[in-house]
mmCIF file of C-alpha atoms in Angstrom:
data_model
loop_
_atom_site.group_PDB
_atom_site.id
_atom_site.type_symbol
_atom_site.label_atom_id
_atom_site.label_comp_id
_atom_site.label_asym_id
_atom_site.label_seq_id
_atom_site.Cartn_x
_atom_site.Cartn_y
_atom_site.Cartn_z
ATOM 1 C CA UNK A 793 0.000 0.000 0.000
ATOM 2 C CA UNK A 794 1.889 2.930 -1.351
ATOM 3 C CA UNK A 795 1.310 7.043 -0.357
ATOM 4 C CA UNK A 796 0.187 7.015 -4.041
ATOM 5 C CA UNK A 797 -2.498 4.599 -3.650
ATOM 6 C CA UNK A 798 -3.788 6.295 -0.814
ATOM 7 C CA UNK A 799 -4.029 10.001 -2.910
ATOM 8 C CA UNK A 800 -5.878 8.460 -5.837
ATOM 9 C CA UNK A 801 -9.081 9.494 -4.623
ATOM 10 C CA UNK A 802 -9.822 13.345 -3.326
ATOM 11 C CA UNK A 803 -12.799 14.725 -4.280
ATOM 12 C CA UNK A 804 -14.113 17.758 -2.342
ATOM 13 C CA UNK A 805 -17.876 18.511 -1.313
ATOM 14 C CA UNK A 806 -17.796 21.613 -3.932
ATOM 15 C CA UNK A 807 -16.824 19.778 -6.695
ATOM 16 C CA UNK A 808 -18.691 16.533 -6.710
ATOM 17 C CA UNK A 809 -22.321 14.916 -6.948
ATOM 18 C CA UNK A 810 -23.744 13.132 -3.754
ATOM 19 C CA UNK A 811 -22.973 9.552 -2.598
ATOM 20 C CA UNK A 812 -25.640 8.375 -0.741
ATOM 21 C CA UNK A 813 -29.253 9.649 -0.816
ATOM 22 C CA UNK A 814 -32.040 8.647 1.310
ATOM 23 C CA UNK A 815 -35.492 9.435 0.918
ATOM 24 C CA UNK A 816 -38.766 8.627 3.021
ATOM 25 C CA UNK A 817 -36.572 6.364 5.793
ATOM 26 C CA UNK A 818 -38.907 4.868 8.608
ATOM 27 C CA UNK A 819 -37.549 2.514 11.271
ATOM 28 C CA UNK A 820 -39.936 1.179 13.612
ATOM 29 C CA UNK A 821 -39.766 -1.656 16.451
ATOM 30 C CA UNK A 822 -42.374 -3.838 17.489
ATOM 31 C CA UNK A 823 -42.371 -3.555 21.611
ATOM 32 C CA UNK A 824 -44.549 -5.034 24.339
ATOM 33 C CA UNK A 825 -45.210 -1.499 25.443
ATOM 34 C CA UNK A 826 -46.245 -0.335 21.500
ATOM 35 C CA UNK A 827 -44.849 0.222 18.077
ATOM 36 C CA UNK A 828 -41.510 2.131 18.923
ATOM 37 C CA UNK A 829 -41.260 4.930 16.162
ATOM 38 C CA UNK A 830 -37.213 5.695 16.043
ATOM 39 C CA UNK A 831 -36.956 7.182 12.317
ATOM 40 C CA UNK A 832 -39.856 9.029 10.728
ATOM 41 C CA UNK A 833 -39.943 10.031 7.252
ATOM 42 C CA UNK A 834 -35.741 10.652 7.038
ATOM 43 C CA UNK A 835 -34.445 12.745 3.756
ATOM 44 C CA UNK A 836 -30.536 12.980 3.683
ATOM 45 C CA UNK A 837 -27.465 13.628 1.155
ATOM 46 C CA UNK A 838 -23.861 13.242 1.435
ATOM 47 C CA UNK A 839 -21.810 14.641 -0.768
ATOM 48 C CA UNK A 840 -18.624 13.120 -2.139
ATOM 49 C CA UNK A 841 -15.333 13.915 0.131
ATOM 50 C CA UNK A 842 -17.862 15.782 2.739
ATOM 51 C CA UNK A 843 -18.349 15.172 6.470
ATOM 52 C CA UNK A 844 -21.868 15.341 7.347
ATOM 53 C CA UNK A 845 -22.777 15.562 11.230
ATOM 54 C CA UNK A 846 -26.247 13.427 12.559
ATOM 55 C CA UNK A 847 -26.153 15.439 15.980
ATOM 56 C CA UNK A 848 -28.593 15.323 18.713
ATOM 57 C CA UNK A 849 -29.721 14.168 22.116
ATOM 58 C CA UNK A 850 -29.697 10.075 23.224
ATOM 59 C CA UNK A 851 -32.330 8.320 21.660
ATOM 60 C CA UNK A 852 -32.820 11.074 19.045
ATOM 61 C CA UNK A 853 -32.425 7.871 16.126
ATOM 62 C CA UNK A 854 -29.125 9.073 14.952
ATOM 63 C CA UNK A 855 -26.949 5.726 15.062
ATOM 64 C CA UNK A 856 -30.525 3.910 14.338
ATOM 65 C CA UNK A 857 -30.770 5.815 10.707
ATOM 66 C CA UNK A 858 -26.934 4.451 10.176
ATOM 67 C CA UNK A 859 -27.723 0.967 10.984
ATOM 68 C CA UNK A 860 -30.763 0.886 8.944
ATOM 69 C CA UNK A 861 -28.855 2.159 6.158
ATOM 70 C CA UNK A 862 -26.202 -1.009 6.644
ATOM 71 C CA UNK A 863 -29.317 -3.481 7.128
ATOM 72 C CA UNK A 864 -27.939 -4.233 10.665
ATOM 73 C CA UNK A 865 -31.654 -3.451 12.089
ATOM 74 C CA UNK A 866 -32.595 -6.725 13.350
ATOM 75 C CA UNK A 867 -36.031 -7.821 11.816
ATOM 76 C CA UNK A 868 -38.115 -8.748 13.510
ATOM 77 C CA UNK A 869 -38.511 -6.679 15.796
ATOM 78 C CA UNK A 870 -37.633 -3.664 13.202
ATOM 79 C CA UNK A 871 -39.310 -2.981 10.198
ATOM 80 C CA UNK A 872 -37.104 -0.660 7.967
ATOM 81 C CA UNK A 873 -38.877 1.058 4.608
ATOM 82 C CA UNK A 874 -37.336 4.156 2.656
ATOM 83 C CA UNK A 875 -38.669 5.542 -1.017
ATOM 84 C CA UNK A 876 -34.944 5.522 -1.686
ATOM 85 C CA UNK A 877 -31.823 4.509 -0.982
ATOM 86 C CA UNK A 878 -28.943 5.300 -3.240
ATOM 87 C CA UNK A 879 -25.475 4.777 -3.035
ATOM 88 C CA UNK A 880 -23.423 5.411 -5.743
ATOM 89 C CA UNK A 881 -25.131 4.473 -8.853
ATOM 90 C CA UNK A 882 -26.960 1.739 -7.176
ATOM 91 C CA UNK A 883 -30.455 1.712 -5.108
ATOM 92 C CA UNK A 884 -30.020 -0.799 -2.382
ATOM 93 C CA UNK A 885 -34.164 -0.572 -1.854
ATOM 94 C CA UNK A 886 -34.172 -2.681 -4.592
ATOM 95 C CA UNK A 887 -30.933 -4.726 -4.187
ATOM 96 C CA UNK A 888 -30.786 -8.503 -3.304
ATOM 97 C CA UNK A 889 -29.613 -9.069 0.390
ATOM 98 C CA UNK A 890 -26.074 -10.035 -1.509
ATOM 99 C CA UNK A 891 -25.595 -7.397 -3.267
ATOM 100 C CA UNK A 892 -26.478 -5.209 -0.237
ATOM 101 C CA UNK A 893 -23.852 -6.894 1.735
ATOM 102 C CA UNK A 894 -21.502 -6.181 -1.089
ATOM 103 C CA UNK A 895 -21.576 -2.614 -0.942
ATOM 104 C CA UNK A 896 -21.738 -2.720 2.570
ATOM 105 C CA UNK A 897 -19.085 -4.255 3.121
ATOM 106 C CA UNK A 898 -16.295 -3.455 0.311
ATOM 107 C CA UNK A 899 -17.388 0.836 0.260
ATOM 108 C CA UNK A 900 -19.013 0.962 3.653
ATOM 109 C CA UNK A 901 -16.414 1.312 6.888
ATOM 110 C CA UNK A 902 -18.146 1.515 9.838
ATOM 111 C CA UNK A 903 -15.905 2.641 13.208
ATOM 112 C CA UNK A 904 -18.228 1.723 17.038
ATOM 113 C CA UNK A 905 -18.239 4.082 19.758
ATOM 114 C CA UNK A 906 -16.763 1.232 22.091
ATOM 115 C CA UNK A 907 -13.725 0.455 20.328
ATOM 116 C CA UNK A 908 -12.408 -2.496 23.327
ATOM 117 C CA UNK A 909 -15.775 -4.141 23.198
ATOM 118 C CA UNK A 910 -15.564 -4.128 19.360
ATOM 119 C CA UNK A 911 -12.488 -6.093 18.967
ATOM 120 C CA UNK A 912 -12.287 -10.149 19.585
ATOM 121 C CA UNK A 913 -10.041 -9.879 22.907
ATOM 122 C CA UNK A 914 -9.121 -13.747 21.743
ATOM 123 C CA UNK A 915 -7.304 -12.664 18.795
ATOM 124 C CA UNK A 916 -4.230 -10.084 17.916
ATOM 125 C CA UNK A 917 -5.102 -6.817 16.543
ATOM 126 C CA UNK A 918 -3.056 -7.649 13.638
ATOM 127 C CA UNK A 919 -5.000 -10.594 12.718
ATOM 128 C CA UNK A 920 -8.134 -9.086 13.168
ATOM 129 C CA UNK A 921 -7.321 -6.564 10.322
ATOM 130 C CA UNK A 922 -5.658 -9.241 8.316
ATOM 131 C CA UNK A 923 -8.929 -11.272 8.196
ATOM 132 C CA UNK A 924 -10.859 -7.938 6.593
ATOM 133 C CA UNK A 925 -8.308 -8.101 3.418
ATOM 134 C CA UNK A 926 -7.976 -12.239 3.623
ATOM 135 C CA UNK A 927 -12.190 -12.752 3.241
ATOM 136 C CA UNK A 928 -12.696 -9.399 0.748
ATOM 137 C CA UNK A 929 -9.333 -9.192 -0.967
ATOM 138 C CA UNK A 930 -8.114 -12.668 -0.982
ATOM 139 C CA UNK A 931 -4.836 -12.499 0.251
ATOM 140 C CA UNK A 932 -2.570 -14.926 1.499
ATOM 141 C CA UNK A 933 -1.956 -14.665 5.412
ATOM 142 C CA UNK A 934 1.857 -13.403 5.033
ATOM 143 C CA UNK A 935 0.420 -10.727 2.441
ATOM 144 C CA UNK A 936 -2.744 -10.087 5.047
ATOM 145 C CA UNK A 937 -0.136 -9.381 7.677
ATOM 146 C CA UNK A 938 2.176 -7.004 5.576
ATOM 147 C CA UNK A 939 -0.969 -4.823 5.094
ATOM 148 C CA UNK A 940 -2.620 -4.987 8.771
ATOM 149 C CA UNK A 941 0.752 -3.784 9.824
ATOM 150 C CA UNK A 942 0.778 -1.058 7.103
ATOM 151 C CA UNK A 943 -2.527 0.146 7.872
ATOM 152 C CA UNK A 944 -1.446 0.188 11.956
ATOM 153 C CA UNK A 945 1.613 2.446 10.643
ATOM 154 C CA UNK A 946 -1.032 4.642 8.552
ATOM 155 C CA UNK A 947 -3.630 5.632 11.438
ATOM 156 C CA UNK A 948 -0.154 5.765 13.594
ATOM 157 C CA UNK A 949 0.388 3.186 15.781
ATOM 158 C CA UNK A 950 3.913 3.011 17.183
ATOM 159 C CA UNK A 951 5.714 0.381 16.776
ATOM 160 C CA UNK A 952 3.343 -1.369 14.805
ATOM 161 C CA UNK A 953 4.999 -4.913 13.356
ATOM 162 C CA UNK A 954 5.643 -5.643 17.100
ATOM 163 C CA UNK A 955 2.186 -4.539 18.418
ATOM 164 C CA UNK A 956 0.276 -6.208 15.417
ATOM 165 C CA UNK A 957 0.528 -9.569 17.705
ATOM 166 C CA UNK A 958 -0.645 -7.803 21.186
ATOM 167 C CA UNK A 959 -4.633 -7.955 21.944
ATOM 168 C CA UNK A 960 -6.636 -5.586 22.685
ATOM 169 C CA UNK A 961 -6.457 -5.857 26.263
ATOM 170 C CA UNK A 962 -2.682 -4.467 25.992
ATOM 171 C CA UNK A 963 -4.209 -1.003 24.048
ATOM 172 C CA UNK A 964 -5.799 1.873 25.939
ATOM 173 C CA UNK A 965 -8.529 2.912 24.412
ATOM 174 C CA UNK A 966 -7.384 5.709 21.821
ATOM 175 C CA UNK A 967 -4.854 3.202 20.417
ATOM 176 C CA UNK A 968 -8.372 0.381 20.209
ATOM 177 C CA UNK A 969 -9.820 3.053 18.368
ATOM 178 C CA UNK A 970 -7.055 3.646 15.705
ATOM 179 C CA UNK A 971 -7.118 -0.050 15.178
ATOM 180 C CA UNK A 972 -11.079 0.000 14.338
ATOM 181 C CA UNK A 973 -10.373 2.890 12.285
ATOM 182 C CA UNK A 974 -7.912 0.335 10.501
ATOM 183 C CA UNK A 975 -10.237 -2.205 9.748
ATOM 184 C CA UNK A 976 -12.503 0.108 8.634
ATOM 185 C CA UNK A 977 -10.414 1.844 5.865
ATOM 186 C CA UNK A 978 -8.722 -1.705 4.896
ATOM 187 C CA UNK A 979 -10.566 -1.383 1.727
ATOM 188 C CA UNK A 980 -10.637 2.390 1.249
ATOM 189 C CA UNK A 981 -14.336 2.656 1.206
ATOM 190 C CA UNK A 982 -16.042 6.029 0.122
ATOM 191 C CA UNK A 983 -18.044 6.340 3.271
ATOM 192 C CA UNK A 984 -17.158 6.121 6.669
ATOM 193 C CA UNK A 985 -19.097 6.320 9.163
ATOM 194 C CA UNK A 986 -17.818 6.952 13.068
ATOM 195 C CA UNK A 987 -20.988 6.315 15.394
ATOM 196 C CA UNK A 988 -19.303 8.608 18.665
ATOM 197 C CA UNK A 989 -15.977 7.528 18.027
ATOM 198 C CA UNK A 990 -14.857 9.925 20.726
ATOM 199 C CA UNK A 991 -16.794 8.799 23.687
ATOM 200 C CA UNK A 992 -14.776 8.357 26.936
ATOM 201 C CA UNK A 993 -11.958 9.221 25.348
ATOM 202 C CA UNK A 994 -10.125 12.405 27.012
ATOM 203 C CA UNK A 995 -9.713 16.109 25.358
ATOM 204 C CA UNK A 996 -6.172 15.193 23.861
ATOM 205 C CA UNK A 997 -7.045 11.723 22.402
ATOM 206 C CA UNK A 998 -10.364 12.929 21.025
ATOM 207 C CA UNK A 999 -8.529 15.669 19.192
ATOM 208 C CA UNK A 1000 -5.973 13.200 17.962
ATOM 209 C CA UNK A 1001 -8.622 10.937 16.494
ATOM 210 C CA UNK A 1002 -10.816 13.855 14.921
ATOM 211 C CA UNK A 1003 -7.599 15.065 13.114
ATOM 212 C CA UNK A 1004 -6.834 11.025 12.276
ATOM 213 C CA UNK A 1005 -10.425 11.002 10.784
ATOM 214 C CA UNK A 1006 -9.800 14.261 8.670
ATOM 215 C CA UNK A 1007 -5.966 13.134 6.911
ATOM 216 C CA UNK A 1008 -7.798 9.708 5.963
ATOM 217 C CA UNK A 1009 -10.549 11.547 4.692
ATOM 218 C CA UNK A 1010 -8.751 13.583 2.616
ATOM 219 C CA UNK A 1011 -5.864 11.213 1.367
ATOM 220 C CA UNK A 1012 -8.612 8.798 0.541
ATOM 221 C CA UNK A 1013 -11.239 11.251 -1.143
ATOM 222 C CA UNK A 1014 -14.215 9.272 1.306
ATOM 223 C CA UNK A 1015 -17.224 10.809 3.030
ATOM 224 C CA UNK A 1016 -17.875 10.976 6.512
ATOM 225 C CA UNK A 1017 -20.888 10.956 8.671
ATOM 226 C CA UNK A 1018 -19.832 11.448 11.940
ATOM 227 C CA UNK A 1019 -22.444 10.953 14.860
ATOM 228 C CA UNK A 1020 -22.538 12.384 17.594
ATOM 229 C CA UNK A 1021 -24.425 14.703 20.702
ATOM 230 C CA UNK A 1022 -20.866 16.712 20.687
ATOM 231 C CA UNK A 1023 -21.905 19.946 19.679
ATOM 232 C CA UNK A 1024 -18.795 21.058 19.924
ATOM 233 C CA UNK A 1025 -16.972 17.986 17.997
ATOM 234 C CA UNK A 1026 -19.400 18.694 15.166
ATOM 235 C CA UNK A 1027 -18.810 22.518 14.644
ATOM 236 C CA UNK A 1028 -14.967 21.686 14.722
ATOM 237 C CA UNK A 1029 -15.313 19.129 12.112
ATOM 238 C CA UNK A 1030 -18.036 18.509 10.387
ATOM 239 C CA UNK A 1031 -19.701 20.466 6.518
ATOM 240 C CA UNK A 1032 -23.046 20.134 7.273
ATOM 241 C CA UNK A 1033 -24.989 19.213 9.838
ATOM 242 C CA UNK A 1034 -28.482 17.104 10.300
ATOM 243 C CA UNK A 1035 -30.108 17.720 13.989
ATOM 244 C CA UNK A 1036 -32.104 15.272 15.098
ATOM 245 C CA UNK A 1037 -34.918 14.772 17.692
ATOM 246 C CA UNK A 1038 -37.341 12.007 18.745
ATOM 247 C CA UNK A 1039 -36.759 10.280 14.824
ATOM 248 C CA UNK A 1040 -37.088 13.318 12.958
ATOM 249 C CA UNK A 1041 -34.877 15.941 11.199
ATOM 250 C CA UNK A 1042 -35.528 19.068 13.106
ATOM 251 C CA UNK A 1043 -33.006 21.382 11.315
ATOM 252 C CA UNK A 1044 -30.172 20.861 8.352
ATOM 253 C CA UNK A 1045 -27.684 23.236 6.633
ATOM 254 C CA UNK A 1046 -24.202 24.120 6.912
ATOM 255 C CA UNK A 1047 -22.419 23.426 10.417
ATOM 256 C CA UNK A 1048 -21.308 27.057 9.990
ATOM 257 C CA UNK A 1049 -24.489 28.616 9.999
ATOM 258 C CA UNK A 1050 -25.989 26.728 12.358
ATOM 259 C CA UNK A 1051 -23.681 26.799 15.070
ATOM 260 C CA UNK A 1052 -23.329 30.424 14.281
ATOM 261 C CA UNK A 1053 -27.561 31.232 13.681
ATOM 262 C CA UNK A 1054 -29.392 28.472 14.634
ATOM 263 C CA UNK A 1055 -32.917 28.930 13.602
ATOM 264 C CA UNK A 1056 -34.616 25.682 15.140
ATOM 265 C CA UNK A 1057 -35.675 25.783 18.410
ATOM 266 C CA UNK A 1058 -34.202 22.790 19.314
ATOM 267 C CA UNK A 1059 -31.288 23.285 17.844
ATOM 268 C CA UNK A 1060 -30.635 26.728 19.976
ATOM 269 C CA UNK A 1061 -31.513 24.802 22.984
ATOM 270 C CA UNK A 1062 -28.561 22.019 21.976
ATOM 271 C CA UNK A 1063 -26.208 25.390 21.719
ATOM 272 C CA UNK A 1064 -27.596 27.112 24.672
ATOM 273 C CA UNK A 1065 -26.813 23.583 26.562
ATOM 274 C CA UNK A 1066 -22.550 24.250 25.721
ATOM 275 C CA UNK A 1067 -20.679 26.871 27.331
ATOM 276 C CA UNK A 1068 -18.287 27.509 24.091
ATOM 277 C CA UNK A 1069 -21.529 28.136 21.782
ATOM 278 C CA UNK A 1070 -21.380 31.814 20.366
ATOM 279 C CA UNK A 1071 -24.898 31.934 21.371
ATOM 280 C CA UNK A 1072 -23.887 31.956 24.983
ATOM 281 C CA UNK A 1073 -22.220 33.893 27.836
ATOM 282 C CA UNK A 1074 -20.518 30.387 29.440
ATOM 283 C CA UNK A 1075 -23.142 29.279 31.281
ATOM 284 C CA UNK A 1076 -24.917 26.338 30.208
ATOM 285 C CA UNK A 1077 -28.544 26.139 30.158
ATOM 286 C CA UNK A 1078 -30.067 22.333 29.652
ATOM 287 C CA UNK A 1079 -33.649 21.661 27.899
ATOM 288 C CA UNK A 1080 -36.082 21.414 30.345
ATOM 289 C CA UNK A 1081 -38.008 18.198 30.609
ATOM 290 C CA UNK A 1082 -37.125 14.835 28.511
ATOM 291 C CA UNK A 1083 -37.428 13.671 25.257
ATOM 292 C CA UNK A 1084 -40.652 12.143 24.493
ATOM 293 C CA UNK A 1085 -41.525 8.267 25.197
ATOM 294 C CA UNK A 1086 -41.086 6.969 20.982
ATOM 295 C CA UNK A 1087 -43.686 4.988 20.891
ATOM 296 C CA UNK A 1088 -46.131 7.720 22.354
ATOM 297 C CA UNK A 1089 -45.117 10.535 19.662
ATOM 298 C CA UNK A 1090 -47.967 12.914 19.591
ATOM 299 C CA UNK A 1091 -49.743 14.090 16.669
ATOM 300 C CA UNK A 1092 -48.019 18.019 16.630
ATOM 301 C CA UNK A 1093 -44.629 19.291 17.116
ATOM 302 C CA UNK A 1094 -42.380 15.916 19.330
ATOM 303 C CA UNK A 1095 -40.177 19.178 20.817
ATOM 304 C CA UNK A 1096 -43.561 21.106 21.875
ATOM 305 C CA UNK A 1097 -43.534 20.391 25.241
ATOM 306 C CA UNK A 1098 -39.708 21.479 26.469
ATOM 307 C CA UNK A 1099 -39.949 24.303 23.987
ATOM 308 C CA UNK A 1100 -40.154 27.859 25.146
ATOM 309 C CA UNK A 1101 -41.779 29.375 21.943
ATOM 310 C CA UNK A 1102 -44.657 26.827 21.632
ATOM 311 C CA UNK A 1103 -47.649 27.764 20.399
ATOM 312 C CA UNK A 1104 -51.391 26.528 19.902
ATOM 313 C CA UNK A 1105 -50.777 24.691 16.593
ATOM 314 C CA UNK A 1106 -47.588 22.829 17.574
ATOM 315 C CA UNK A 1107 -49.703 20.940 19.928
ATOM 316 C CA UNK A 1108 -51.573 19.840 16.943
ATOM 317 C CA UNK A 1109 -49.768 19.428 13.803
ATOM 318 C CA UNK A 1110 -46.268 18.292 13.112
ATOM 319 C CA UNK A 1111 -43.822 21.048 11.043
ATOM 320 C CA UNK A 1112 -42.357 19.754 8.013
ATOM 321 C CA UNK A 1113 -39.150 20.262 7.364
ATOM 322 C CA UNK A 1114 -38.854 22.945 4.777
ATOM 323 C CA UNK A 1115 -36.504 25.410 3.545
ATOM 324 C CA UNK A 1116 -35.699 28.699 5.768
ATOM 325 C CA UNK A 1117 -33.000 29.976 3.062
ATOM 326 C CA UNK A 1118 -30.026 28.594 1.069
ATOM 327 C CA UNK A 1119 -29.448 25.026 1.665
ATOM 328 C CA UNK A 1120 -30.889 25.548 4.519
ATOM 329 C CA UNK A 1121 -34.228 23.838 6.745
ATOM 330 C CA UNK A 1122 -36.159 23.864 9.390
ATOM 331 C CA UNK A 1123 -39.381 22.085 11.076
ATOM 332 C CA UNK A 1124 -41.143 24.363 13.020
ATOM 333 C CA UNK A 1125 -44.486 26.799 13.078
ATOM 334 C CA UNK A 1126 -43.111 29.780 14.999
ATOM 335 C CA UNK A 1127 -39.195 30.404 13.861
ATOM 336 C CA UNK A 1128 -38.394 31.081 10.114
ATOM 337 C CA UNK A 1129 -35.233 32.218 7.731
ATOM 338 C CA UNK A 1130 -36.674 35.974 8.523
ATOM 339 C CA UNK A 1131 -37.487 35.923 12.176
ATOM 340 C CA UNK A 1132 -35.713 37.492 14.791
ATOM 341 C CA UNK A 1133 -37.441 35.167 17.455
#
């Protein structure tokens, strides 16, 4: 694996067409207590070379939209439907369960939130990435190895020939995370996407593996969709941004924009909620109340009752999401592109 082959991909949001496109996604879960509503009616882009932000609360269906999208939504109990859901030049609504996995697993890299859980603890790190390019690629162990311990050296693990045959147990949990970042490039896929792959790491190391993120997005030309409920991970990283509540999209546009304007009202109260926003004086102010119970939704506005603005009709119908200015949207009754709410 040369620095060549790494460069021969680098397109850049401005100058290239989207990669994935979803239209009309619904997840839902059969429960004892009800029909669990986690994704309702989900529209989203990303752009070739971008990094797209899903950001919002716990339980807001961020890492449940990513899952559906891979087909890892167990069924039964989920149910997943979309209008459309394009990847490159191929719908996957209509693709065979092979040809799903395909994609999914030769241009799809996925990277967990809980890197040490992720990995087998029975089995070195190095043959763990070996096994990604021995099953897709069809290389021959010794070749396998030669790569694993290249792709150790490229998200910069010290020493890596040597610490190719540790396990994970003998990596903190920064170093666990480069190595699922390793498996997940092994076949420089187009997307990426990193469900929280900073939680419980500290300031330093979450830094480190933001900026790690960024070089292999940009030496490989892939997307990113970066999850997260890290306001401030998202502004420092991420193009756009998608803000989600209770399943649905409450507000989309440019992370620029929106961290510095935020027009939803859920959105301001996610900024309010973070000393650094600009939209504060350092003191952080949390939502009031909870988010709602999912498979209770009511019929208006899911954010109604913690929001300060509400009015009559968001107790009765739900806001679509529509435009508020350029590439820019919002779902709610009360704030718009022109008001100065």
């Amino acid at each position: 694996m040369t620095s060549a082959t790494w460069a021969e991909r680098s397109p850049t949001p401005s100058d290239a067409g989207d990669l994935l496109e979803v239209e009309g996604l619904y997840v839902t879960f059969t429960t004892p207590e009800g029909v669990v509503r986690a994704v309702n009616g989900l529209d989203l882009t990303v752009a070739e070379g971008e990094m797209l932000a899903i950001l919002g609360e716990s339980g807001s269906g961020k890492s449940v939209t990513m899952q559906a999208l891979l087909g890892l939504v167990p069924s039964p109990p989920g149910t997943v439907t979309s209008r459309r859901l394009r990847f490159g030049d191929q719908e996957l609504s209509e693709a065979t369960p092979r040809a799903f996995r395909r994609v999914r697993a030769r241009e799809i890299g996925m990277v967990f939130q809980d890197a040490p859980s992720s990995l087998d603890p029975g089995r070195t790190v190095g043959s763990q990435i070996a096994e990604v390019l021995r099953v897709h690629e069809g290389l021959g162990r010794r070749e396998a190895r030669l790569r694993a311990v290249e792709l150790m050296d490229r998200v910069r693990i010290p020493s890596s020939a040597k610490r190719a045959k540790d396990y994970p147990h003998q990596f903190s949990g920064g170093m666990c995370q480069r190595i699922m970042i390793a498996i997940a490039i092994a076949l420089q896929p187009r997307l990426l996407i990193a469900d929280e792959p900073t939680t419980a790491l500290d300031v330093t190391v979450q830094a480190q593996i933001m900026d790690l993120v960024q070089e292999l997005r940009k030496d490989l030309g892939m997307a990113v969709v970066l999850i997260t409920h890290d306001v401030d991970l998202a502004a420092e990283n991420a193009d756009r941004v998608l803000v989600m509540y209770a399943g649905s999209v409450m507000e989309s546009g440019p992370m620029a924009e929106i961290h510095g304007r935020p027009m939803n009202p859920y959105t301001r109260g996610l900024l309010a909620s973070v000393p650094s926003a600009p939209s504060t004086d350092g003191r952080m102010r949390p939502i009031p109340g909870s988010p709602p119970v999912l498979s209770k939704l009511p019929d208006g506005c899911t954010f109604a009752p913690r929001c300060e603005y509400v009015e009559d009709r968001c107790w009765e119908v739900h806001p679509a999401l529509e435009p508020i200015g350029p590439a820019r949207s919002s779902a709610c009754h009360v704030i718009t592109g022109d008001s100065d709410v």
